[in-house]
mmCIF file of C-alpha atoms in Angstrom:
data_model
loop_
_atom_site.group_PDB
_atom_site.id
_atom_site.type_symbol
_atom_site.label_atom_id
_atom_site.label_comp_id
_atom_site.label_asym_id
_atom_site.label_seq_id
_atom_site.Cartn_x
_atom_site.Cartn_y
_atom_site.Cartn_z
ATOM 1 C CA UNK A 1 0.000 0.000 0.000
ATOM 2 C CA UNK A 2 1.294 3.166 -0.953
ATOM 3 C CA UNK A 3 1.004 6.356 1.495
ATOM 4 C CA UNK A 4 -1.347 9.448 -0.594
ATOM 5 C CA UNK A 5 0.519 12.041 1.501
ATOM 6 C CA UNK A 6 0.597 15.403 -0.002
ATOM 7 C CA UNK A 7 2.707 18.267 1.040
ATOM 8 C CA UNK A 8 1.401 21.712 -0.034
ATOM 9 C CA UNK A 9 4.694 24.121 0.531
ATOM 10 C CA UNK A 10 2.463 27.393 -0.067
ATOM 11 C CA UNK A 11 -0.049 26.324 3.231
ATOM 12 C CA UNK A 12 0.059 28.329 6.363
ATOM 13 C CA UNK A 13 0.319 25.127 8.513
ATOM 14 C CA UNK A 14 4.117 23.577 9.097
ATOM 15 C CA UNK A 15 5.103 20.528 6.836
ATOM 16 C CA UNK A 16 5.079 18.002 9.907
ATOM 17 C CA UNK A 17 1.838 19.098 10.546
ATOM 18 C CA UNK A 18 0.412 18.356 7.426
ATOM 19 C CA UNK A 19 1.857 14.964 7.503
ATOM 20 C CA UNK A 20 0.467 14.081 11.205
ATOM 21 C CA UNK A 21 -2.718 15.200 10.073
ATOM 22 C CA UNK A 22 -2.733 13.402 6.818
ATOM 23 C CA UNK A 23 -1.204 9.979 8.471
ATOM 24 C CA UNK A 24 -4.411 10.557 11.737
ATOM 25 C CA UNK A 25 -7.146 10.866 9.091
ATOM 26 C CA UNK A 26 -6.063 8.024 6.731
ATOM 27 C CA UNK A 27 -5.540 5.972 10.243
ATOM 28 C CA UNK A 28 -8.821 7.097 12.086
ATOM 29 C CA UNK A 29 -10.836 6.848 8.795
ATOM 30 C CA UNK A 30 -9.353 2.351 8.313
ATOM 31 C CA UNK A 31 -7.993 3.473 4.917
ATOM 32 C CA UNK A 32 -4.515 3.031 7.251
ATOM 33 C CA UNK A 33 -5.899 -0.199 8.907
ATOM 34 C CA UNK A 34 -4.134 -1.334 12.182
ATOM 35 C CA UNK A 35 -0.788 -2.744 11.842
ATOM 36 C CA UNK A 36 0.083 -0.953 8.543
ATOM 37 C CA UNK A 37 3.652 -0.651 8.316
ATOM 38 C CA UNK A 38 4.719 2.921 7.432
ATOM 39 C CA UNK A 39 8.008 4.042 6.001
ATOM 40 C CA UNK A 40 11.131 4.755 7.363
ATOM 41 C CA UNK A 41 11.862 8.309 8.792
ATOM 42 C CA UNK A 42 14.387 8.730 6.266
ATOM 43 C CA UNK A 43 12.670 6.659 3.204
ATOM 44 C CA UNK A 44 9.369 9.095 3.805
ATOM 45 C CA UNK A 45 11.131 12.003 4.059
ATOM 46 C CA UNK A 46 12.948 11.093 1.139
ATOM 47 C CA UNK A 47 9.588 10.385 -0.710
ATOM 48 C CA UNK A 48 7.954 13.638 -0.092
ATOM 49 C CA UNK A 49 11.303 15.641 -0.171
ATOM 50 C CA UNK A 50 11.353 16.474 3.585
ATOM 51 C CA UNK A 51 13.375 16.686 5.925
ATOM 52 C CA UNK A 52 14.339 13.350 7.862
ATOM 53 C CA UNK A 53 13.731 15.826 11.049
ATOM 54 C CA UNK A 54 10.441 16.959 10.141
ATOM 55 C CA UNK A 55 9.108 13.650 9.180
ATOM 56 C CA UNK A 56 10.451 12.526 12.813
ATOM 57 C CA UNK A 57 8.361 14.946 14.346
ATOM 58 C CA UNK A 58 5.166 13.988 12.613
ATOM 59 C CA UNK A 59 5.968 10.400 13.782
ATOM 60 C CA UNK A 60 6.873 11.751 17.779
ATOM 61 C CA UNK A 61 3.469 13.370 17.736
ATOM 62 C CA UNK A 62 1.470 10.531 15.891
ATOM 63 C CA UNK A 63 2.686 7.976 18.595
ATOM 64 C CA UNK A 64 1.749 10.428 21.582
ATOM 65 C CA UNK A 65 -1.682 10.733 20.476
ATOM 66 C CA UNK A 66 -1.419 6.961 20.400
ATOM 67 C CA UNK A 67 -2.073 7.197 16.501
ATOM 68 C CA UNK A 68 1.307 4.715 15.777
ATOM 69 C CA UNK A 69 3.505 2.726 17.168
ATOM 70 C CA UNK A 70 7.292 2.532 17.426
ATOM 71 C CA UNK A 71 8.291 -1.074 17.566
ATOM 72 C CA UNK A 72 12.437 -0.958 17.940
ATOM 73 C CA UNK A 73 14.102 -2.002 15.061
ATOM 74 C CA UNK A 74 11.266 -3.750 13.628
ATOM 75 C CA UNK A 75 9.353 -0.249 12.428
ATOM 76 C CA UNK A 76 6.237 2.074 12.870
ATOM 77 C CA UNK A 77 2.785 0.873 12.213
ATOM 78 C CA UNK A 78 -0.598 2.022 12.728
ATOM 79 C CA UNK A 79 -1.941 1.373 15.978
ATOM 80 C CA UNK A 80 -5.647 1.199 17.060
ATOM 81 C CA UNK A 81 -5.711 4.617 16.950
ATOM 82 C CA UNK A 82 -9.555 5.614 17.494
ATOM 83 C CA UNK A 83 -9.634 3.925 21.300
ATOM 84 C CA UNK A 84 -6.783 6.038 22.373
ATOM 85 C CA UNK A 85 -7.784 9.165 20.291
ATOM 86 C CA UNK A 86 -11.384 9.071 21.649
ATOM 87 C CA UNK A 87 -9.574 8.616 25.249
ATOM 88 C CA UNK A 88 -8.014 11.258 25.233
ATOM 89 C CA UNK A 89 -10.396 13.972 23.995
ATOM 90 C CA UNK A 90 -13.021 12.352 26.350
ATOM 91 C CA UNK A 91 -9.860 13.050 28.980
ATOM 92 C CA UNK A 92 -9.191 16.427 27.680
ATOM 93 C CA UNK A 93 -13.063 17.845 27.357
ATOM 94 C CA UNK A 94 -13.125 16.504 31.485
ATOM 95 C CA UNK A 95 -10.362 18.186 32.139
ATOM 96 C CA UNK A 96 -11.626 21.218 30.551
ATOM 97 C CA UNK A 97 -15.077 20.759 32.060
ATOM 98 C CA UNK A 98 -14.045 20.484 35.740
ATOM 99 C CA UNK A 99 -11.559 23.583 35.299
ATOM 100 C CA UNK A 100 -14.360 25.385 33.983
ATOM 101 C CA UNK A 101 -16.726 24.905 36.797
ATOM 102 C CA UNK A 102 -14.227 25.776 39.000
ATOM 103 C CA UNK A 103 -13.860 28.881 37.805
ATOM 104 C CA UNK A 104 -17.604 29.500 38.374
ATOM 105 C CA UNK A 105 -18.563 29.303 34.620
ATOM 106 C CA UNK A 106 -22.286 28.811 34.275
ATOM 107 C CA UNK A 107 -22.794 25.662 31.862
ATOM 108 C CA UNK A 108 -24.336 27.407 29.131
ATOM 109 C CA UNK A 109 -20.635 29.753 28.587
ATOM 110 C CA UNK A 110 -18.301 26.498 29.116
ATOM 111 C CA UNK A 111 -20.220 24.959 26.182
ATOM 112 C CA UNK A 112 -19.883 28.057 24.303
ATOM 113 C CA UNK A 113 -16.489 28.469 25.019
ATOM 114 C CA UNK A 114 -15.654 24.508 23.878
ATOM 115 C CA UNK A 115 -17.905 25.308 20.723
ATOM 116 C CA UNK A 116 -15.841 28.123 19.445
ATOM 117 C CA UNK A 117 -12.538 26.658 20.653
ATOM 118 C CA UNK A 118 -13.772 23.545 18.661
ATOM 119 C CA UNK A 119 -14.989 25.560 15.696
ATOM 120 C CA UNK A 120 -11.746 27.555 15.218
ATOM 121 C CA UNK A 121 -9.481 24.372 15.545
ATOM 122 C CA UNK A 122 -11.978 21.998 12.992
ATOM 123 C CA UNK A 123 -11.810 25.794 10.461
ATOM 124 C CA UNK A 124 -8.057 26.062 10.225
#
């Protein structure tokens, strides 16, 4: 299977981030099913003319959000990404939640609040 990663050097939004959110999509959506191997740091950077740094960086953040997995020598493949990625927004929105109502924020602004923070992240 061949990655359909496209770089666009003109966009506002960093090279590694275009990858991490190229390589979370394609994982999150199955067309990256779970234990997909993906290239080499240097091989993919090669690939989509890169640097072997910035591909490494798309790959550090991909495994935090638990997206892929680093397996030693052996490689990086796609984990089972939408558990841990629906984990940790449920973790993140509680988080938010509880910090909100201890700031005294009545429910109906912390919603409002989430919505545009959502709105402007999902518009970028």
């Amino acid at each position: 299977m061949t990655l359909k990663i496209s770089i666009d050097d003109d966009a506002t939004t960093a090279p590694y981030e275009q990858l991490r959110t190229q390589i979370s999509e394609l994982a999150r959506s199955g067309a990256l099913p779970v234990g997909h191997k993906l290239p080499t740091v240097r091989g993919f950077a090669e690939e989509l003319g890169l640097a072997a740094n910035t591909v490494a960086k798309a790959y550090r953040a991909l495994e935090a959000d638990g997206v892929i997995e680093t397996r030693g020598r052996n490689g990086t493949f796609v984990a089972a990404a939408g558990d841990a990625a629906d984990r940790k927004a449920a973790a993140a929105a509680q988080a938010y939640a509880e910090q909100a109502r201890r700031l005294g924020l009545p429910r109906a602004d912390a919603l409002s609040l989430a919505e545009d923070a959502v709105r402007a992240a999902y518009s970028r």
